[in-house]
Coordinates of C-alpha atoms in Angstrom, one line a residue:
M49 CA -15.3 20.6 -30.3
Y50 CA -15.5 17.7 -27.8
R51 CA -12.8 15.3 -28.9
T52 CA -10.0 13.1 -27.8
A53 CA -6.9 14.9 -26.4
Q54 CA -4.1 15.2 -28.9
T55 CA -1.2 16.2 -26.7
A56 CA 1.3 13.8 -25.1
K57 CA 0.4 15.0 -21.6
P58 CA -2.6 17.0 -20.5
L59 CA -1.2 20.3 -19.2
I60 CA -4.4 21.4 -17.6
R61 CA -6.8 19.5 -15.5
F62 CA -10.5 20.2 -15.6
P63 CA -12.6 20.9 -12.5
A64 CA -14.9 18.4 -10.9
W65 CA -17.7 17.4 -13.2
S66 CA -21.2 18.7 -12.2
L67 CA -23.7 15.9 -12.0
R68 CA -27.4 16.3 -12.1
Q69 CA -30.5 14.5 -10.8
P70 CA -32.5 12.5 -13.4
S71 CA -34.9 14.8 -15.3
R72 CA -38.3 15.1 -13.7
A73 CA -39.8 15.2 -17.1
L74 CA -38.7 11.7 -17.6
A75 CA -39.8 10.4 -14.3
S76 CA -43.3 9.3 -15.6
F77 CA -42.1 7.9 -18.8
T78 CA -40.7 4.5 -19.7
A79 CA -38.6 3.9 -22.8
S80 CA -40.8 1.1 -24.0
K81 CA -43.9 3.2 -24.0
Q82 CA -42.6 6.6 -24.9
D83 CA -41.9 7.9 -28.4
A84 CA -38.2 8.6 -29.0
S85 CA -39.0 12.1 -30.1
Q86 CA -40.8 12.9 -26.8
L87 CA -38.0 11.5 -24.8
L88 CA -35.5 13.5 -26.7
R89 CA -37.5 16.7 -26.2
A90 CA -37.7 16.1 -22.5
E91 CA -33.9 15.7 -22.3
I92 CA -33.3 18.9 -24.4
I93 CA -35.6 20.9 -22.1
S94 CA -33.8 19.5 -19.1
A95 CA -30.4 20.3 -20.5
A96 CA -31.4 24.0 -21.0
N97 CA -30.8 24.6 -17.3
L98 CA -27.2 23.4 -17.6
V99 CA -26.1 25.3 -20.7
P100 CA -24.5 28.8 -20.1
Q101 CA -26.8 31.7 -21.2
S102 CA -24.2 32.8 -23.7
K103 CA -24.5 29.4 -25.5
L104 CA -28.3 28.9 -25.3
P105 CA -29.1 30.8 -28.5
C106 CA -26.8 28.6 -30.5
T107 CA -27.6 25.3 -28.9
T108 CA -30.9 24.7 -27.1
K109 CA -33.3 27.0 -29.0
P110 CA -32.4 25.9 -32.6
T111 CA -32.3 22.3 -31.5
L112 CA -35.9 22.5 -30.3
G113 CA -36.8 24.3 -33.5
W114 CA -35.4 21.4 -35.6
L115 CA -37.2 18.9 -33.4
D116 CA -40.5 20.8 -33.9
K117 CA -39.9 20.6 -37.7
W118 CA -39.3 16.9 -37.4
D119 CA -42.4 16.2 -35.3
S120 CA -44.6 18.3 -37.7
S121 CA -43.3 16.5 -40.8
S122 CA -43.4 13.1 -39.1
R123 CA -47.1 13.6 -38.2
R124 CA -47.8 14.4 -41.9
K125 CA -45.8 11.3 -42.8
Q126 CA -43.5 13.5 -44.9
A127 CA -40.3 13.0 -42.9
S128 CA -37.4 14.3 -45.0
P129 CA -33.7 13.3 -44.6
S130 CA -32.6 16.9 -44.4
T131 CA -34.9 17.6 -41.4
F132 CA -33.7 14.4 -39.7
R133 CA -30.0 15.5 -40.3
G134 CA -30.7 19.0 -39.0
C135 CA -32.3 17.7 -35.9
F136 CA -29.7 15.0 -35.3
S137 CA -26.6 17.3 -35.8
N138 CA -28.1 20.0 -33.5
V139 CA -28.8 17.5 -30.7
L140 CA -25.3 16.0 -31.1
A141 CA -23.8 19.5 -30.8
L142 CA -25.8 20.2 -27.7
G143 CA -24.5 16.9 -26.2
Q144 CA -21.0 18.0 -26.9
C145 CA -21.6 21.4 -25.3
L146 CA -22.9 19.7 -22.2
A147 CA -19.8 17.5 -22.0
E148 CA -17.5 20.5 -22.4
E149 CA -19.4 22.3 -19.6
G150 CA -18.8 19.3 -17.4
S151 CA -22.5 18.1 -17.2
L152 CA -21.5 14.6 -18.2
E153 CA -24.5 12.7 -16.9
S154 CA -26.8 15.1 -18.7
A155 CA -24.7 14.7 -21.9
K156 CA -24.9 10.9 -21.6
A157 CA -28.7 11.0 -21.1
L158 CA -29.2 13.3 -24.0
L159 CA -27.0 11.2 -26.3
D160 CA -28.7 8.0 -25.2
A161 CA -32.0 9.6 -26.1
L162 CA -30.5 10.6 -29.5
G163 CA -29.5 7.0 -30.0
R164 CA -33.0 5.8 -29.5
F165 CA -34.2 8.6 -31.9
H166 CA -31.8 7.5 -34.5
S167 CA -32.8 3.8 -34.1
Q168 CA -36.5 4.7 -34.5
Y169 CA -36.4 7.2 -37.3
S170 CA -33.1 6.9 -39.3
G171 CA -34.9 4.7 -41.9
C172 CA -35.7 7.9 -43.8
L173 CA -32.0 8.2 -44.5
P174 CA -29.9 6.5 -47.2
Q175 CA -27.9 3.7 -45.6
I176 CA -24.6 5.5 -46.0
A177 CA -26.0 8.6 -44.3
A178 CA -27.4 6.5 -41.4
W179 CA -24.0 4.8 -40.8
H180 CA -22.3 8.2 -41.0
S181 CA -24.5 9.8 -38.4
L182 CA -24.5 6.8 -36.0
A183 CA -20.6 6.7 -36.2
E184 CA -20.4 10.3 -35.1
L185 CA -22.8 9.6 -32.2
R186 CA -20.9 6.6 -31.0
E187 CA -17.6 8.5 -31.1
T188 CA -19.0 11.2 -28.9
Q189 CA -20.6 8.7 -26.6
S190 CA -17.2 7.0 -26.2
L191 CA -15.6 10.2 -25.1
V192 CA -18.4 11.0 -22.6
A193 CA -18.1 7.4 -21.2
R194 CA -14.3 8.0 -20.9
D195 CA -14.8 11.1 -18.8
L196 CA -17.3 9.3 -16.7
G197 CA -14.7 6.6 -16.0
R198 CA -16.8 3.9 -17.7
K199 CA -13.9 2.3 -19.6
R200 CA -15.8 -0.8 -21.0
E201 CA -18.6 1.4 -22.2
A202 CA -16.1 3.8 -23.8
V203 CA -14.3 0.9 -25.6
G204 CA -17.6 -0.6 -26.8
A205 CA -18.8 2.7 -28.3
A206 CA -15.4 3.4 -29.9
Q207 CA -15.4 -0.1 -31.4
E208 CA -18.8 0.4 -32.9
A209 CA -17.8 3.7 -34.4
A210 CA -14.6 2.3 -35.9
S211 CA -16.6 -0.6 -37.4
L212 CA -19.1 1.8 -38.9
W213 CA -16.4 4.0 -40.5
D214 CA -14.8 0.8 -41.8
R215 CA -18.1 -0.1 -43.6
L216 CA -18.2 3.3 -45.1
V217 CA -14.6 3.0 -46.3
R218 CA -15.6 -0.1 -48.3
V219 CA -18.2 2.0 -50.0
D220 CA -16.2 5.2 -50.6
A221 CA -12.5 5.1 -49.4
T222 CA -11.7 8.5 -50.7
T223 CA -14.3 10.2 -48.5
Y224 CA -14.2 8.1 -45.4
E225 CA -10.7 6.7 -44.9
D226 CA -9.5 9.7 -42.9
H227 CA -12.5 9.4 -40.6
H228 CA -11.7 5.7 -40.2
G229 CA -8.1 6.5 -39.2
A230 CA -9.2 9.1 -36.6
S231 CA -11.7 6.6 -35.2
L232 CA -8.9 4.0 -34.8
V233 CA -6.9 6.5 -32.8
N234 CA -9.9 7.1 -30.6
L235 CA -10.4 3.4 -30.2
G236 CA -6.7 2.8 -29.4
S237 CA -6.8 5.5 -26.7
R238 CA -9.9 4.0 -25.1
L239 CA -8.2 0.5 -25.2
H240 CA -5.1 1.9 -23.7
E241 CA -7.1 3.4 -20.8
A242 CA -8.7 0.0 -20.3
N243 CA -5.2 -1.5 -20.1
D244 CA -5.8 -3.6 -23.2
I245 CA -2.3 -2.8 -24.5
D246 CA -2.0 -5.3 -27.3
S247 CA -5.3 -4.3 -28.9
A248 CA -4.4 -0.6 -28.4
I249 CA -1.1 -1.1 -30.3
E250 CA -2.9 -2.9 -33.1
S251 CA -5.5 -0.1 -33.4
F252 CA -2.8 2.6 -33.5
E253 CA -0.7 0.7 -36.0
Q254 CA -3.7 0.5 -38.3
A255 CA -4.3 4.2 -37.9
V256 CA -0.6 4.9 -38.7
A257 CA -0.8 2.7 -41.8
I258 CA -3.9 4.6 -43.1
A259 CA -2.3 8.0 -42.4
R260 CA 1.0 7.0 -44.2
K261 CA -1.0 5.8 -47.2
R262 CA -2.8 9.2 -47.5
R263 CA 0.2 11.3 -46.6
E264 CA 0.8 12.6 -50.1
L265 CA -2.7 14.0 -50.4
K266 CA -2.3 16.3 -47.4
T267 CA -0.7 19.5 -46.4
E268 CA 2.1 19.3 -43.8
Q269 CA -0.3 20.6 -41.1
E270 CA -2.8 17.9 -42.0
V271 CA -0.1 15.2 -41.9
L272 CA 0.8 16.3 -38.4
A273 CA -2.8 16.2 -37.3
S274 CA -3.4 12.7 -38.7
L275 CA -0.1 10.7 -39.0
G276 CA 1.6 12.8 -36.2
T277 CA -1.3 12.1 -33.7
A278 CA -1.4 8.4 -34.5
L279 CA 2.4 8.0 -34.2
Q280 CA 2.5 10.0 -30.9
C281 CA -0.2 7.7 -29.4
L282 CA 1.6 4.6 -30.6
S283 CA 4.9 6.0 -29.1
L284 CA 3.2 6.5 -25.8
V285 CA 1.6 3.1 -25.6
I286 CA 4.9 1.2 -26.4
G287 CA 7.2 3.5 -24.5
R288 CA 7.6 1.4 -21.4
Q289 CA 8.4 -1.9 -23.2
Q290 CA 10.1 -0.5 -26.3
P291 CA 11.6 2.9 -25.5
E292 CA 14.0 2.8 -28.5
Q293 CA 11.2 2.4 -31.0
A294 CA 9.0 4.8 -29.1
L295 CA 11.8 7.4 -29.4
K296 CA 12.0 6.9 -33.2
Y297 CA 8.3 7.6 -33.5
A298 CA 8.5 10.6 -31.2
I299 CA 11.4 12.0 -33.4
E300 CA 9.3 11.5 -36.5
V301 CA 6.5 13.5 -34.9
A302 CA 8.8 16.3 -33.9
Q303 CA 10.2 16.4 -37.5
M304 CA 6.6 16.7 -38.8
A305 CA 5.9 19.5 -36.3
E306 CA 8.9 21.4 -37.4
A307 CA 7.9 21.0 -41.1
A308 CA 4.4 22.2 -40.3
T309 CA 5.5 25.3 -38.5
D310 CA 3.8 28.1 -40.3
N311 CA 6.3 31.1 -40.6
K312 CA 6.9 31.0 -36.9
G313 CA 3.2 31.1 -36.1
R314 CA 2.8 31.0 -32.4
E315 CA 0.5 28.0 -32.2
S316 CA 2.6 25.9 -34.5
L317 CA 5.7 26.8 -32.5
L318 CA 3.9 25.6 -29.4
T319 CA 3.0 22.3 -31.1
T320 CA 6.7 21.8 -31.9
M321 CA 7.6 22.4 -28.3
A322 CA 5.1 19.7 -27.1
A323 CA 6.5 17.2 -29.7
H324 CA 10.1 17.9 -28.6
L325 CA 9.1 17.3 -24.9
L326 CA 8.2 13.7 -25.7
V327 CA 11.5 13.2 -27.5
L328 CA 13.4 14.7 -24.5
Q329 CA 11.6 12.3 -22.1
Y330 CA 12.6 9.2 -24.1
H331 CA 16.2 10.4 -24.4
L332 CA 16.3 10.7 -20.6
V333 CA 14.8 7.2 -20.1
L334 CA 17.5 5.9 -22.4
N335 CA 20.3 7.9 -20.6
H336 CA 20.9 10.0 -23.7
F337 CA 21.7 13.1 -21.6
D338 CA 23.7 15.0 -24.2
L339 CA 20.9 14.6 -26.7
A340 CA 18.3 15.6 -24.1
E341 CA 20.3 18.8 -23.5
Q342 CA 20.2 19.5 -27.2
I343 CA 16.5 19.3 -27.1
V344 CA 16.4 21.8 -24.2
E345 CA 18.4 24.2 -26.4
K346 CA 15.7 23.9 -29.1
Q347 CA 13.1 24.6 -26.6
F348 CA 14.9 27.7 -25.4
H349 CA 15.1 28.9 -29.1
I350 CA 11.4 28.4 -29.6
L351 CA 10.6 30.2 -26.4
S352 CA 12.6 33.2 -27.7
H353 CA 9.9 33.6 -30.4
L354 CA 7.1 33.4 -27.9
D355 CA 8.3 35.5 -24.9
D356 CA 7.3 38.9 -26.4
Q357 CA 3.6 38.5 -25.7
P358 CA 1.9 37.3 -22.5
D359 CA -0.7 35.3 -24.4
A360 CA -2.0 31.7 -24.0
N361 CA 0.8 30.4 -26.2
F362 CA 3.5 31.9 -24.0
R363 CA 1.9 30.5 -20.9
E364 CA 1.6 27.1 -22.4
A365 CA 5.3 27.2 -23.5
I366 CA 6.3 27.9 -19.9
S367 CA 4.2 25.0 -18.8
I368 CA 6.0 22.7 -21.3
L369 CA 9.4 24.0 -20.1
A370 CA 8.3 23.2 -16.5
D371 CA 7.5 19.6 -17.7
C372 CA 11.0 19.5 -19.2
A373 CA 12.5 20.6 -15.9
N374 CA 10.4 18.0 -14.1
S375 CA 11.6 15.3 -16.5
F376 CA 15.3 16.1 -15.7
L377 CA 14.4 16.2 -12.0
R378 CA 13.0 12.6 -12.1
E379 CA 16.4 11.5 -13.4
N380 CA 18.2 13.4 -10.7
E381 CA 19.7 15.8 -13.2
Y382 CA 19.6 18.8 -11.0
N383 CA 21.9 21.0 -13.0
Q384 CA 19.7 20.9 -16.0
T385 CA 16.6 21.4 -13.9
R386 CA 18.1 24.5 -12.3
R387 CA 19.2 25.8 -15.8
I388 CA 15.6 25.6 -17.1
L389 CA 14.2 27.3 -14.1
E390 CA 16.7 30.1 -14.3
T391 CA 15.9 30.6 -18.0
I392 CA 12.2 30.9 -17.2
V393 CA 12.9 33.4 -14.5
A394 CA 14.9 35.5 -17.0
C395 CA 11.9 35.8 -19.4
P396 CA 10.6 39.4 -19.8
M397 CA 7.0 38.2 -19.3
T398 CA 7.6 36.1 -16.1
S399 CA 5.1 38.2 -14.2
E400 CA 2.4 37.0 -16.6
I401 CA 2.8 33.4 -15.8
P402 CA -0.4 32.1 -14.0
P403 CA -0.3 31.1 -10.3
E404 CA -0.6 27.4 -11.1
T405 CA 2.5 27.3 -13.3
Q406 CA 4.3 29.6 -10.8
G407 CA 3.5 27.0 -8.2
R408 CA 5.0 24.2 -10.2
L409 CA 8.2 26.2 -10.7
S410 CA 8.4 26.9 -7.0
Y411 CA 7.9 23.2 -6.3
L412 CA 10.8 22.3 -8.6
R413 CA 13.0 24.9 -7.0
A414 CA 12.2 23.5 -3.5
V415 CA 13.2 20.0 -4.6
C416 CA 16.5 21.3 -6.0
L417 CA 17.2 23.3 -2.8
M418 CA 16.7 20.1 -0.8
E419 CA 19.2 18.3 -3.0
E420 CA 21.7 21.1 -2.2
G421 CA 21.1 20.7 1.5
R422 CA 19.5 24.1 1.9
V423 CA 16.5 22.7 3.9
E424 CA 15.2 26.0 5.3
S425 CA 15.3 27.7 1.9
A426 CA 13.4 24.6 0.5
A427 CA 10.8 25.0 3.2
K428 CA 10.2 28.6 2.3
E429 CA 10.0 27.8 -1.4
I430 CA 7.5 25.0 -0.9
Q431 CA 5.4 27.3 1.2
V432 CA 5.3 29.7 -1.7
S433 CA 4.3 26.8 -4.0
I434 CA 1.4 25.8 -1.7
R435 CA 0.2 29.4 -1.6
L436 CA 0.4 29.8 -5.4
F437 CA -1.5 26.6 -6.0
K438 CA -4.2 27.8 -3.6
D439 CA -4.4 31.1 -5.5
A440 CA -4.9 29.4 -8.9
E441 CA -8.1 30.2 -10.7
I442 CA -9.0 26.5 -10.6
L443 CA -7.8 24.7 -7.5
D444 CA -5.8 21.6 -8.7
E445 CA -6.0 19.4 -5.6
A446 CA -3.6 16.8 -7.1
Q447 CA -0.8 19.3 -7.6
L448 CA -1.5 20.8 -4.1
A449 CA -1.3 17.3 -2.6
S450 CA 2.1 16.8 -4.3
A451 CA 3.3 20.1 -2.7
Y452 CA 2.1 19.1 0.7
S453 CA 3.8 15.7 0.4
E454 CA 7.1 17.4 -0.4
Y455 CA 6.5 19.8 2.4
S456 CA 6.1 16.9 4.8
R457 CA 9.5 15.5 3.7
I458 CA 11.2 18.9 4.2
L459 CA 9.6 19.2 7.7
A460 CA 11.0 15.7 8.6
A461 CA 14.4 17.0 7.6
L462 CA 13.9 20.0 9.9
N463 CA 13.0 17.6 12.8
S464 CA 9.4 18.7 12.9
P465 CA 7.6 15.4 12.9
A466 CA 4.2 16.7 14.1
E467 CA 4.1 19.3 11.4
G468 CA 5.3 16.8 8.9
Y469 CA 2.6 14.4 9.9
A470 CA -0.1 17.1 9.5
A471 CA 1.2 18.1 6.0
C472 CA 1.2 14.4 5.0
K473 CA -2.4 14.0 6.1
E474 CA -3.3 17.1 4.1
A475 CA -1.7 15.5 1.0
V476 CA -3.6 12.3 1.5
G477 CA -6.9 14.1 2.0
L478 CA -6.4 16.4 -1.0
Q479 CA -5.5 13.5 -3.3
R480 CA -8.5 11.5 -2.1
S481 CA -10.8 14.5 -2.7
F482 CA -9.3 14.9 -6.2
L483 CA -9.9 11.2 -7.1
N484 CA -13.5 11.3 -5.7
S485 CA -14.3 14.4 -7.7
T486 CA -13.5 12.9 -11.1
S487 CA -14.1 9.3 -12.1
A488 CA -11.8 9.9 -15.1
A489 CA -8.6 10.4 -13.0
D490 CA -5.8 8.5 -14.6
A491 CA -4.1 5.5 -13.0
A492 CA -0.9 7.5 -12.2
E493 CA -2.9 9.7 -9.9
R494 CA -4.2 6.7 -8.0
V495 CA -0.6 5.4 -7.6
N496 CA 0.3 8.9 -6.3
L497 CA -2.2 8.4 -3.6
A498 CA -0.5 5.1 -2.7
T499 CA 2.8 6.9 -2.3
Y500 CA 1.2 9.4 0.0
L501 CA -0.3 6.6 2.1
L502 CA 3.1 5.0 2.4
Q503 CA 4.5 8.3 3.5
L504 CA 1.8 8.6 6.2
G505 CA 2.5 5.0 7.1
Q506 CA 6.1 5.8 7.8
H507 CA 5.0 8.6 10.2
E508 CA 2.8 6.1 12.0
L509 CA 5.6 3.6 12.2
D510 CA 7.9 6.3 13.6
S511 CA 5.3 6.9 16.3
S512 CA 5.1 3.1 17.0
N513 CA 1.5 3.0 15.8
F514 CA 2.1 -0.4 14.1
D515 CA -1.5 -1.4 13.3
D516 CA -2.3 2.0 11.7
A517 CA 1.0 1.8 9.7
I518 CA 0.1 -1.7 8.4
Q519 CA -3.4 -0.6 7.4
L520 CA -2.1 2.4 5.5
V521 CA 0.5 0.2 3.8
D522 CA -2.1 -2.5 2.9
D523 CA -4.4 0.2 1.3
A524 CA -1.4 1.5 -0.7
L525 CA -0.4 -2.0 -1.9
E526 CA -4.0 -2.8 -3.0
T527 CA -4.1 0.4 -5.1
C528 CA -0.7 -0.5 -6.7
R529 CA -1.8 -4.0 -7.6
Q530 CA -4.7 -2.6 -9.5
H531 CA -2.4 -0.5 -11.7
P532 CA 0.5 -2.5 -13.0
E533 CA 0.7 -0.4 -16.1
V534 CA 2.0 2.7 -14.2
D535 CA 5.8 3.0 -14.2
A536 CA 5.9 4.0 -10.5
T537 CA 3.9 1.0 -9.4
H538 CA 6.7 -1.4 -8.9
D539 CA 8.8 1.0 -6.9
C540 CA 5.8 1.8 -4.7
L541 CA 5.1 -1.9 -4.2
A542 CA 8.7 -2.5 -3.1
A543 CA 8.7 0.4 -0.7
G544 CA 5.3 -0.7 0.7
Y545 CA 6.4 -4.3 1.4
A546 CA 9.7 -3.0 3.0
L547 CA 7.7 -0.7 5.3
R548 CA 5.3 -3.5 6.1
V549 CA 8.1 -5.8 7.2
K550 CA 9.3 -3.2 9.7
A551 CA 5.8 -2.6 11.0
C552 CA 5.1 -6.3 11.4
L553 CA 8.4 -6.7 13.2
G554 CA 7.6 -3.8 15.5
K555 CA 4.2 -5.4 16.3
G556 CA 5.9 -8.8 16.9
D557 CA 4.0 -10.7 14.2
H558 CA 6.8 -12.9 13.0
G559 CA 4.6 -14.9 10.6
E560 CA 3.6 -11.7 8.7
V561 CA 7.2 -10.5 8.7
V562 CA 8.3 -13.6 6.8
R563 CA 5.3 -13.6 4.4
T564 CA 5.8 -9.9 3.6
A565 CA 9.5 -10.3 3.2
E566 CA 9.0 -13.2 0.7
S567 CA 6.6 -10.9 -1.3
L568 CA 9.2 -8.2 -1.3
H569 CA 11.9 -10.5 -2.5
I570 CA 9.8 -11.5 -5.6
I571 CA 9.6 -7.8 -6.6
L572 CA 13.3 -7.1 -5.8
E573 CA 14.5 -9.9 -8.0
T574 CA 13.1 -8.1 -11.1
F575 CA 14.8 -4.9 -10.0
L576 CA 18.3 -6.4 -9.8
E577 CA 18.4 -6.6 -13.6
E578 CA 17.8 -2.8 -13.8
E579 CA 21.0 -0.8 -13.5
N580 CA 19.4 2.4 -12.2
R581 CA 17.6 0.5 -9.4
A582 CA 20.3 -2.0 -8.4
A583 CA 21.9 -0.1 -5.5
V584 CA 18.6 0.7 -3.8
T585 CA 17.4 -2.9 -4.4
F586 CA 20.5 -4.3 -2.8
Q587 CA 20.0 -2.2 0.3
R588 CA 16.3 -3.1 0.6
L589 CA 17.1 -6.8 0.2
L590 CA 19.7 -6.7 3.0
E591 CA 17.3 -4.9 5.3
S592 CA 14.5 -7.3 4.7
L593 CA 16.8 -10.3 5.3
E594 CA 18.0 -8.7 8.5
S595 CA 14.4 -8.3 9.6
M596 CA 13.4 -11.8 8.4
I597 CA 16.1 -13.9 10.1
P598 CA 15.0 -13.4 13.7
S599 CA 11.4 -14.1 12.7
L600 CA 12.3 -17.3 11.0
E601 CA 14.2 -18.4 14.1
Y602 CA 11.3 -17.4 16.4
L603 CA 9.0 -19.6 14.2
G604 CA 11.4 -22.6 14.4
R605 CA 12.3 -22.5 10.7
D606 CA 16.0 -22.8 11.5
E607 CA 17.1 -24.2 8.1
E608 CA 15.5 -21.2 6.3
A609 CA 17.1 -18.8 8.8
A610 CA 20.5 -20.4 8.1
A611 CA 20.0 -20.1 4.3
A612 CA 18.9 -16.4 4.8
R613 CA 22.1 -15.7 6.8
T614 CA 24.2 -17.3 4.1
L615 CA 22.5 -15.2 1.4
M616 CA 22.9 -12.1 3.5
A617 CA 26.6 -12.7 4.0
R618 CA 27.0 -13.4 0.3
L619 CA 25.3 -10.1 -0.5
Q620 CA 27.4 -8.2 2.0
S621 CA 30.5 -9.5 0.3
I622 CA 29.6 -8.1 -3.1
Q623 CA 31.3 -4.7 -3.8
P624 CA 29.6 -1.9 -5.7
G625 CA 30.1 -2.3 -9.4
D626 CA 30.6 -6.1 -9.2
D627 CA 28.8 -8.0 -12.0
H628 CA 26.7 -10.6 -10.2

């Protein structure tokens, strides 16, 4: 079923969506003159070319059959609600099939035509049935708009769906309250993607309240699906600003997952692993390293029940463990990262791990080897990672770009600047290709492109190509400014401004040196309050002041230069660990 994602983090990316040209059958029609039924028929026939042969018998053919019944009864002025519902539900299912196959523009055209059909003919239905069918259509349209990257359209459709379910709740709460709760989760997710955080939180909180109220009426599996999903979404949306509260919600979801585990059923065990992953990530954010290690032990225990069969559940479990390792790596916890990687290698079914996941594991090993100073070994491991990513059944350009970026850093450590520059250009090209191939790429992937642009800008700076370096940095900064909601954005901005100061200084543009340094200082002031960023922030602040002072003097701004010297001397006098 085409629906909103339930997991905390998508573990699999989908290939580029296939887009189609507008249907020739519609070229001669205009919506104002053409009957909604004929428009719908044209879209169904056009869609038949995009549906796999294996699915044609259960999608296109019966859909046209129902539409024939509708047209026949409509001409006799004997339109029945059951015929309308049969036609409507089949077209909706066909639209969902098209979306799942990646033909998003076709799905949108078909669903829009279905909307016109509903508007023109749903008068044959009782009011409640008309609201119900329209709510289902709007929810599906919101998901298609999401995958097309049309955020406002996705929010609008989701809002209308939630409003329709709310109307139905007022008529029959017992039947429709669960639908309303699920629609609020969908609405919150679309609002979150549109960066309307306050409204997203409000929507998720309403969904949580509904799910809590109905908890006693459900099985443990149903509680996990409703309340667990709403709490997980709420946890994710508040995680940056309220990590302690987000952790509480994540722990509650993990407890539900454990309670819903069905006699060690493989799929339910996997759900528990995914829930524990979110708990682990918040423990690391809050520096609860001992508790994070306890979560890893739980993950190992669950894996021991899944590593006897090389099925999809085992492969997904390994992918979740790779996410655990990556979470420790981000916090520079290399020992735990290595321990997880060693545990995975010791699994009896290791050979059954797909190339993409093997590539991620090799990537993590390469980073650990670099930390140990084993640069040549790291280079060999990252080459393995790149080869495995290329061997994957579906090429993931974003992951391959990440591997090339790391390869570039390793080559720089091996004093191979030309090869490092080439690898970095490859990373930028792959990431751009990935972003161009899917309009639904998340904001974090766009910030990843910005980091690769900065990396390439450093190469240009090292080669004294100052104008090229500045252009790359400006492109990266513009991308970062568009995505303040991504955690990595502020670090990327700080690194970008610091690099721009050096490039402007190399070019001799003293005015730009000062302006850029002032922008950098604004960002660094916010970092000084964060313990884990303080040391790097201090160093960047000193470097920018050192670059800025000669430019101020060159521009005749002697008082400001003297003040900057005083500040620089003051900062240099502060010892590590001082509370200032």
